[in-house]
CSV table of C-alpha atoms in Angstrom, one decimal:
chain,number,residue,atom,x,y,z
A,1,MET,CA,-92.7,-164.6,-68.8
A,2,PRO,CA,-90.7,-162.3,-66.5
A,3,ILE,CA,-87.4,-163.9,-67.1
A,4,VAL,CA,-84.3,-161.4,-66.5
A,5,ASP,CA,-81.6,-163.6,-68.3
A,6,ASN,CA,-81.6,-166.6,-70.1
A,7,ALA,CA,-78.4,-168.1,-71.4
A,8,ILE,CA,-77.1,-171.8,-72.4
A,9,TYR,CA,-73.6,-172.9,-70.8
A,10,ALA,CA,-70.8,-175.7,-72.2
A,11,ALA,CA,-67.5,-176.0,-71.4
A,12,GLY,CA,-67.2,-172.8,-69.1
A,13,HIS,CA,-68.3,-170.6,-72.1
A,14,ARG,CA,-71.9,-168.9,-72.8
A,15,LEU,CA,-72.7,-170.3,-76.1
A,16,SER,CA,-77.0,-168.3,-77.0
A,17,GLY,CA,-79.2,-166.1,-75.0
A,18,PRO,CA,-82.4,-168.7,-75.9
A,19,ALA,CA,-85.6,-166.0,-75.9
A,20,SER,CA,-88.2,-168.0,-74.8
A,21,LEU,CA,-88.0,-171.8,-72.7
A,22,GLY,CA,-89.0,-174.0,-75.4
A,23,THR,CA,-86.1,-172.9,-77.5
A,24,THR,CA,-84.2,-172.4,-74.3
A,25,LEU,CA,-84.4,-176.4,-74.2
A,26,GLN,CA,-84.2,-177.3,-77.9
A,27,GLU,CA,-80.8,-175.4,-77.8
A,28,LEU,CA,-80.0,-177.3,-74.9
A,29,ARG,CA,-80.3,-180.7,-76.2
A,30,THR,CA,-78.4,-179.6,-79.4
A,31,ALA,CA,-75.4,-178.1,-77.5
A,32,THR,CA,-75.4,-181.4,-74.5
A,33,GLU,CA,-74.5,-183.5,-77.6
A,34,GLY,CA,-70.8,-184.3,-77.2
A,35,ARG,CA,-70.4,-182.3,-73.9
A,36,ASP,CA,-71.8,-181.4,-70.9
A,37,ALA,CA,-74.2,-178.1,-70.9
A,38,PHE,CA,-76.7,-176.6,-69.1
A,39,CYS,CA,-78.7,-173.2,-69.0
A,40,TRP,CA,-79.4,-171.2,-66.1
A,41,VAL,CA,-82.9,-169.1,-65.9
A,42,GLY,CA,-83.0,-165.9,-63.9
A,43,ILE,CA,-87.0,-165.4,-63.6
A,44,LEU,CA,-88.1,-162.4,-61.3
A,45,ARG,CA,-91.3,-161.9,-59.7
A,46,PRO,CA,-93.6,-164.6,-61.8
A,47,ASP,CA,-96.9,-165.3,-60.5
A,48,VAL,CA,-99.0,-168.5,-61.1
A,49,GLY,CA,-99.4,-168.8,-64.5
A,50,GLU,CA,-95.7,-168.0,-65.0
A,51,MET,CA,-94.5,-170.7,-62.8
A,52,ASN,CA,-96.5,-173.4,-63.2
A,53,ALA,CA,-95.6,-172.8,-67.1
A,54,VAL,CA,-91.6,-173.3,-65.6
A,55,ALA,CA,-92.6,-176.3,-63.8
A,56,ARG,CA,-94.4,-178.1,-67.3
A,57,GLU,CA,-91.2,-177.5,-69.4
A,58,PHE,CA,-88.4,-178.5,-66.7
A,59,SER,CA,-90.9,-181.0,-64.6
A,60,LEU,CA,-90.5,-179.1,-61.4
A,61,HIS,CA,-92.4,-180.8,-58.1
A,62,PRO,CA,-95.4,-178.9,-57.5
A,63,LEU,CA,-94.3,-178.5,-53.7
A,64,ALA,CA,-91.4,-176.8,-54.7
A,65,VAL,CA,-93.1,-174.3,-57.4
A,66,GLU,CA,-95.7,-173.6,-54.7
A,67,ASP,CA,-93.0,-172.5,-52.2
A,68,ALA,CA,-91.4,-170.4,-55.3
A,69,VAL,CA,-94.6,-168.1,-55.9
A,70,SER,CA,-95.6,-168.0,-52.3
A,71,ALA,CA,-92.3,-166.8,-51.2
A,72,HIS,CA,-92.0,-166.0,-47.1
A,73,GLN,CA,-89.8,-169.1,-46.9
A,74,ARG,CA,-87.2,-169.9,-44.5
A,75,PRO,CA,-84.0,-171.0,-45.5
A,76,LYS,CA,-83.8,-174.1,-46.6
A,77,ILE,CA,-82.9,-177.4,-49.3
A,78,GLU,CA,-85.1,-179.9,-50.3
A,79,GLN,CA,-84.8,-182.9,-52.9
A,80,TYR,CA,-87.0,-183.8,-55.2
A,81,GLY,CA,-85.8,-186.7,-57.6
A,82,ASP,CA,-82.8,-184.9,-59.1
A,83,VAL,CA,-84.0,-181.7,-58.9
A,84,THR,CA,-82.3,-179.8,-55.7
A,85,PHE,CA,-84.8,-176.8,-54.2
A,86,VAL,CA,-83.1,-174.1,-52.0
A,87,VAL,CA,-84.4,-171.1,-50.5
A,88,LEU,CA,-81.6,-168.6,-49.5
A,89,ARG,CA,-82.6,-164.8,-47.6
A,90,PRO,CA,-80.1,-162.4,-48.9
A,91,ALA,CA,-79.8,-158.9,-46.7
A,92,ARG,CA,-79.1,-155.5,-47.0
A,93,TYR,CA,-79.1,-153.1,-44.2
A,94,VAL,CA,-81.0,-149.9,-44.7
A,95,ASP,CA,-79.2,-147.3,-42.5
A,96,HIS,CA,-81.9,-144.3,-42.7
A,97,ASP,CA,-84.8,-146.8,-41.0
A,98,GLU,CA,-82.7,-148.3,-39.6
A,99,VAL,CA,-83.8,-152.4,-40.5
A,100,VAL,CA,-82.2,-155.2,-42.3
A,101,GLU,CA,-84.2,-155.9,-45.4
A,102,LEU,CA,-84.6,-159.4,-46.1
A,103,GLY,CA,-85.0,-160.5,-49.8
A,104,GLU,CA,-85.6,-164.3,-50.8
A,105,ILE,CA,-84.7,-165.7,-53.5
A,106,HIS,CA,-85.8,-169.5,-54.9
A,107,VAL,CA,-82.8,-171.9,-56.7
A,108,PHE,CA,-83.5,-175.0,-58.8
A,109,LEU,CA,-80.7,-177.0,-59.6
A,110,GLY,CA,-81.1,-179.8,-62.1
A,111,PRO,CA,-78.8,-181.8,-63.7
A,112,ASN,CA,-78.3,-180.0,-66.9
A,113,PHE,CA,-80.5,-176.5,-65.5
A,114,VAL,CA,-80.5,-174.1,-63.0
A,115,ILE,CA,-82.9,-171.8,-62.3
A,116,THR,CA,-83.3,-168.4,-60.2
A,117,VAL,CA,-86.3,-167.2,-58.8
A,118,ARG,CA,-86.2,-163.8,-57.3
A,119,HIS,CA,-89.3,-161.6,-54.9
A,120,ALA,CA,-87.8,-158.5,-55.1
A,121,ASP,CA,-85.1,-156.5,-57.2
A,122,GLU,CA,-82.3,-157.2,-54.5
A,123,PRO,CA,-79.8,-158.6,-55.0
A,124,ASP,CA,-79.0,-158.5,-58.6
A,125,LEU,CA,-78.2,-162.3,-59.9
A,126,ALA,CA,-76.9,-160.2,-63.0
A,127,VAL,CA,-73.3,-159.7,-61.0
A,128,VAL,CA,-73.2,-163.0,-59.7
A,129,ARG,CA,-73.5,-163.9,-63.5
A,130,ALA,CA,-70.7,-161.7,-64.7
A,131,ARG,CA,-68.6,-163.1,-62.0
A,132,LEU,CA,-69.2,-166.7,-63.3
A,133,GLU,CA,-69.0,-166.1,-66.7
A,134,GLY,CA,-65.6,-164.6,-66.0
A,135,ASP,CA,-64.1,-167.7,-64.8
A,136,PRO,CA,-64.7,-170.4,-67.3
A,137,LYS,CA,-63.0,-173.1,-64.9
A,138,LEU,CA,-65.3,-172.1,-62.2
A,139,LEU,CA,-68.7,-172.3,-64.6
A,140,ALA,CA,-67.2,-174.9,-66.2
A,141,MET,CA,-68.4,-177.0,-63.2
A,142,GLY,CA,-72.2,-176.7,-64.0
A,143,PRO,CA,-75.0,-176.1,-61.7
A,144,PRO,CA,-73.3,-176.9,-58.4
A,145,ALA,CA,-71.1,-173.9,-59.2
A,146,VAL,CA,-74.0,-171.6,-59.6
A,147,LEU,CA,-75.0,-172.4,-56.4
A,148,TYR,CA,-71.9,-171.9,-54.9
A,149,ALA,CA,-71.6,-168.5,-56.8
A,150,ILE,CA,-75.1,-167.3,-55.1
A,151,LEU,CA,-74.5,-168.4,-51.3
A,152,ASP,CA,-71.1,-167.3,-51.4
A,153,ARG,CA,-72.7,-163.6,-52.6
A,154,ILE,CA,-75.7,-163.7,-50.5
A,155,VAL,CA,-73.5,-164.4,-47.5
A,156,ASP,CA,-70.5,-161.5,-48.8
A,157,ASP,CA,-73.1,-158.8,-48.6
A,158,TYR,CA,-73.8,-160.0,-44.5
A,159,VAL,CA,-70.6,-158.4,-43.8
A,160,PRO,CA,-72.2,-154.9,-44.6
A,161,VAL,CA,-74.8,-155.9,-42.2
A,162,LEU,CA,-73.3,-156.2,-39.3
A,163,LYS,CA,-71.0,-153.5,-39.7
A,164,GLY,CA,-74.6,-151.1,-39.8
A,165,LEU,CA,-76.1,-153.3,-36.8
A,166,GLN,CA,-72.6,-153.0,-35.0
A,167,THR,CA,-73.1,-149.0,-35.6
A,168,ASP,CA,-76.4,-148.9,-34.1
A,169,LEU,CA,-75.4,-151.3,-31.5
A,170,ASP,CA,-73.0,-149.2,-30.2
A,171,GLU,CA,-74.8,-146.1,-29.9
A,172,ILE,CA,-77.7,-147.9,-28.3
A,173,GLU,CA,-75.3,-148.8,-25.1
A,174,VAL,CA,-74.1,-145.2,-25.2
A,175,GLN,CA,-77.7,-143.7,-25.1
A,176,VAL,CA,-78.7,-146.5,-22.4
A,177,PHE,CA,-76.0,-145.8,-19.9
A,178,ALA,CA,-77.2,-141.9,-20.7
A,179,ALA,CA,-80.8,-142.3,-19.8
A,180,GLU,CA,-82.3,-141.4,-23.0
A,181,PRO,CA,-86.3,-141.9,-22.7
A,182,HIS,CA,-85.8,-143.5,-26.1
A,183,ALA,CA,-82.8,-145.9,-25.8
A,184,PRO,CA,-85.4,-148.8,-25.0
A,185,GLN,CA,-87.7,-148.9,-27.9
A,186,ARG,CA,-84.6,-148.7,-29.8
A,187,THR,CA,-83.5,-151.8,-28.1
A,188,TYR,CA,-86.1,-153.6,-28.7
A,189,GLN,CA,-86.0,-152.5,-32.8
A,190,LEU,CA,-82.3,-153.5,-33.5
A,191,THR,CA,-83.3,-157.0,-31.3
A,192,ARG,CA,-85.9,-157.8,-33.7
A,193,GLU,CA,-83.7,-156.8,-36.3
A,194,VAL,CA,-81.2,-158.9,-35.1
A,195,VAL,CA,-83.5,-162.6,-34.8
A,196,GLU,CA,-85.1,-162.2,-38.1
A,197,PHE,CA,-81.2,-161.8,-39.6
A,198,GLN,CA,-80.3,-164.6,-37.4
A,199,ARG,CA,-82.9,-166.7,-38.8
A,200,ALA,CA,-82.3,-166.0,-42.2
A,201,VAL,CA,-78.3,-167.0,-41.7
A,202,SER,CA,-78.6,-169.7,-38.8
A,203,PRO,CA,-79.5,-172.7,-41.1
A,204,LEU,CA,-77.6,-172.2,-43.8
A,205,ARG,CA,-74.4,-174.0,-41.8
A,206,ASN,CA,-76.8,-177.2,-42.4
A,207,MET,CA,-77.8,-176.6,-45.9
A,208,LEU,CA,-74.0,-175.8,-46.6
A,209,ALA,CA,-73.2,-179.1,-44.8
A,210,ASP,CA,-75.7,-181.0,-46.7
A,211,LEU,CA,-74.4,-179.7,-49.9
A,212,ARG,CA,-71.0,-181.0,-49.1
A,213,ASP,CA,-72.3,-184.2,-48.8
A,214,GLU,CA,-74.1,-184.3,-51.7
A,215,LEU,CA,-71.0,-183.6,-54.0
A,216,LYS,CA,-69.0,-186.0,-51.5
A,217,ASP,CA,-71.0,-188.5,-52.5
A,218,ARG,CA,-70.5,-188.2,-56.5
A,219,GLY,CA,-66.9,-187.9,-55.8
A,220,SER,CA,-65.4,-186.2,-58.7
A,221,GLY,CA,-62.3,-184.5,-58.9
A,222,SER,CA,-64.3,-180.9,-59.8
A,223,ASP,CA,-67.2,-181.1,-57.2
A,224,LEU,CA,-63.7,-181.9,-54.5
A,225,GLU,CA,-63.1,-177.7,-55.6
A,226,LEU,CA,-66.6,-176.6,-55.1
A,227,ARG,CA,-66.8,-178.5,-51.7
A,228,ARG,CA,-63.8,-177.2,-50.6
A,229,ALA,CA,-65.0,-173.8,-51.9
A,230,LEU,CA,-68.4,-174.2,-50.1
A,231,ARG,CA,-66.4,-175.2,-46.8
A,232,ASP,CA,-65.2,-171.4,-47.1
A,233,VAL,CA,-68.6,-170.3,-47.5
A,234,ALA,CA,-69.7,-172.0,-44.5
A,235,ASP,CA,-66.5,-170.3,-42.3
A,236,HIS,CA,-67.8,-167.3,-43.3
A,237,VAL,CA,-71.5,-168.7,-42.4
A,238,THR,CA,-70.3,-169.7,-38.8
A,239,ARG,CA,-68.8,-166.3,-38.3
A,240,VAL,CA,-72.0,-164.5,-39.4
A,241,ASN,CA,-73.8,-166.5,-37.1
A,242,ASP,CA,-71.4,-166.3,-33.8
A,243,ARG,CA,-71.5,-162.4,-34.2
A,244,VAL,CA,-74.7,-162.3,-34.8
A,245,GLU,CA,-75.6,-164.4,-32.2
A,246,GLY,CA,-73.3,-162.0,-30.1
A,247,PHE,CA,-75.4,-159.2,-30.8
A,248,ARG,CA,-78.5,-160.8,-29.4
A,249,GLN,CA,-76.8,-161.5,-26.7
A,250,LEU,CA,-75.5,-158.1,-25.7
A,251,LEU,CA,-78.9,-156.7,-27.0
A,252,THR,CA,-80.5,-159.2,-24.3
A,253,ASN,CA,-77.5,-157.3,-21.5
A,254,LEU,CA,-78.5,-154.1,-22.9
A,255,LEU,CA,-82.4,-154.3,-22.3
A,256,ASP,CA,-81.5,-155.4,-18.3
A,257,ILE,CA,-78.9,-153.0,-17.5
A,258,ASP,CA,-81.6,-150.7,-18.8
A,259,ASN,CA,-84.3,-151.9,-16.7
A,260,ALA,CA,-82.0,-152.1,-13.9
A,261,LEU,CA,-81.5,-148.6,-14.4
A,262,VAL,CA,-85.2,-147.2,-14.5
A,263,ALA,CA,-85.5,-149.6,-11.4
A,264,ARG,CA,-82.9,-147.8,-9.5
A,265,ARG,CA,-83.6,-144.2,-10.7
A,266,GLN,CA,-87.7,-145.0,-9.8
A,267,ASN,CA,-86.2,-146.6,-6.0
A,268,GLU,CA,-83.9,-143.0,-5.9
A,269,GLU,CA,-86.8,-141.1,-6.5
A,270,MET,CA,-89.1,-142.8,-4.1
A,271,ALA,CA,-86.5,-142.0,-1.5
A,272,ARG,CA,-86.6,-138.7,-2.7
A,273,MET,CA,-89.8,-138.6,-2.3
A,274,THR,CA,-89.9,-139.9,1.2
A,275,GLN,CA,-87.4,-137.9,2.3
A,276,ALA,CA,-89.2,-135.0,1.7
A,277,GLY,CA,-92.6,-136.4,3.6
A,278,TYR,CA,-90.3,-137.4,6.4
A,279,GLU,CA,-89.4,-133.2,6.4
A,280,GLN,CA,-92.8,-132.4,5.7
A,281,ASN,CA,-93.8,-134.2,8.3
A,282,GLU,CA,-91.6,-132.7,10.9
A,283,GLN,CA,-92.6,-129.6,9.8
A,284,VAL,CA,-96.2,-130.3,10.7
A,285,LYS,CA,-95.2,-131.5,13.6
A,286,ARG,CA,-93.2,-128.7,14.5
A,287,ILE,CA,-95.8,-126.0,13.4
A,288,SER,CA,-98.6,-127.9,15.4
A,289,SER,CA,-96.4,-127.9,18.5
A,290,TRP,CA,-95.6,-123.6,18.8
A,291,ALA,CA,-99.7,-123.5,17.8
A,292,ALA,CA,-100.5,-125.6,20.4
A,293,ILE,CA,-98.2,-123.9,23.0
A,294,LEU,CA,-99.5,-120.5,21.9
A,295,PHE,CA,-102.9,-121.8,21.9
A,296,ALA,CA,-102.6,-122.3,25.8
A,297,PRO,CA,-101.3,-118.7,27.1
A,298,THR,CA,-104.1,-117.5,24.3
A,299,LEU,CA,-107.2,-119.2,26.2
A,300,VAL,CA,-106.4,-118.0,29.1
A,301,ALA,CA,-106.4,-115.0,28.3
A,302,SER,CA,-108.7,-115.1,26.2
A,303,ILE,CA,-111.0,-116.3,29.2
A,304,TYR,CA,-110.1,-113.5,31.5
A,305,GLY,CA,-110.4,-111.0,28.9
A,306,MET,CA,-114.6,-111.5,28.5
A,307,ASN,CA,-114.9,-108.9,31.2
A,308,PHE,CA,-117.8,-110.2,33.0
A,309,HIS,CA,-118.4,-108.6,36.6
A,310,HIS,CA,-118.7,-112.7,38.6
A,311,MET,CA,-115.4,-114.0,37.8
A,312,PRO,CA,-113.3,-116.2,39.9
A,313,GLU,CA,-110.2,-114.3,41.0
A,314,LEU,CA,-110.7,-110.6,38.9
A,315,ALA,CA,-111.3,-109.2,43.1
A,316,TRP,CA,-108.2,-111.6,44.0
A,317,PRO,CA,-104.8,-109.2,44.2
A,318,LEU,CA,-103.1,-111.8,42.7
A,319,GLY,CA,-105.2,-112.8,40.1
A,320,TYR,CA,-103.0,-110.8,37.1
A,321,PRO,CA,-100.1,-112.5,38.0
A,322,PHE,CA,-102.1,-115.6,38.5
A,323,ALA,CA,-103.3,-115.7,35.3
A,324,LEU,CA,-99.4,-115.0,33.9
A,325,ALA,CA,-98.0,-117.5,35.6
A,326,LEU,CA,-100.6,-120.0,34.9
A,327,MET,CA,-100.0,-119.0,31.0
A,328,VAL,CA,-96.3,-119.6,31.0
A,329,LEU,CA,-96.8,-122.6,32.9
A,330,LEU,CA,-98.7,-123.7,30.7
A,331,GLY,CA,-96.5,-122.6,27.5
A,332,LEU,CA,-93.4,-124.7,28.8
A,333,GLY,CA,-95.6,-127.8,30.0
A,334,LEU,CA,-96.6,-128.5,27.0
A,335,TYR,CA,-93.1,-127.5,25.3
A,336,LEU,CA,-91.3,-129.8,27.5
A,337,THR,CA,-94.1,-132.3,26.1
A,338,PHE,CA,-93.6,-132.3,22.6
A,339,LYS,CA,-89.3,-131.4,23.2
A,340,ARG,CA,-89.7,-135.5,25.2
A,341,ARG,CA,-91.6,-136.5,21.9
A,342,GLY,CA,-89.1,-135.1,19.5
A,343,TRP,CA,-91.3,-132.8,17.9
A,344,LEU,CA,-89.3,-129.9,18.5
């Protein structure tokens, strides 16, 4: 059995650390005589057989056990008789890869027991256990206090994630307006990370409201303090969720801006290509016009340069001036024609 820690608590103090689940229940029954006591069993990566053994000892519902084994659940809270089943998604930001790494914690909360099931090494609940053991007044409030402390730690760990996302968002904003080629890909990737993080955070508001309502129905003085503590956690969750929603909207706007900038650059390039084509066409017109103008006298000169004996005007005294005048007139006529049409 992959038990990380196993302890029995009473009146805010740790009484013992049983070696097995069977002895845990035996010692718990002994410790319960005359005072409130509960056990907290921490389990890491249990398989089906190990989780079924826990379920038999603590009478856990099969559906909740199935969820705890399969993992990959969204945050939720479900009630199975007097056992509350809670799924939480802790998060940490991996700066090197620019990803939000989501974990998963399953909590079974019974009248006199807490069972936490983790499927990753992070977060280390030993820190939460140490905090509770250092605060007997809080620990004396029983299993709900354990759930509160776990929630408080998870929500506190969301703050570094927000800082990492904010840093990347600021960098992407600069890259988008600088028209860096890899900016869209990085924006899409960060958007995906923000969406996944939001899925882990947003359900907590309703879950905390349900927990406060459940404690309110019990109506004890210690539950009042826990409700106040859970309300403080709920306020933190609201701030985290609002910032995450702001990140998502800003990333959406950055994608729209990037698309607009790309479209503008494409339009500018098309305009430059169109202008270049127009200028090239004008050059072709000029070259063609001058070619036609020069072709006319060349044609006349080539005809009269054939040197045949029987050609019109060869014996005419004005033949040479006539040929020159014809070449000039043809060239001038073509020039004026092309000039009128704007080709020259």
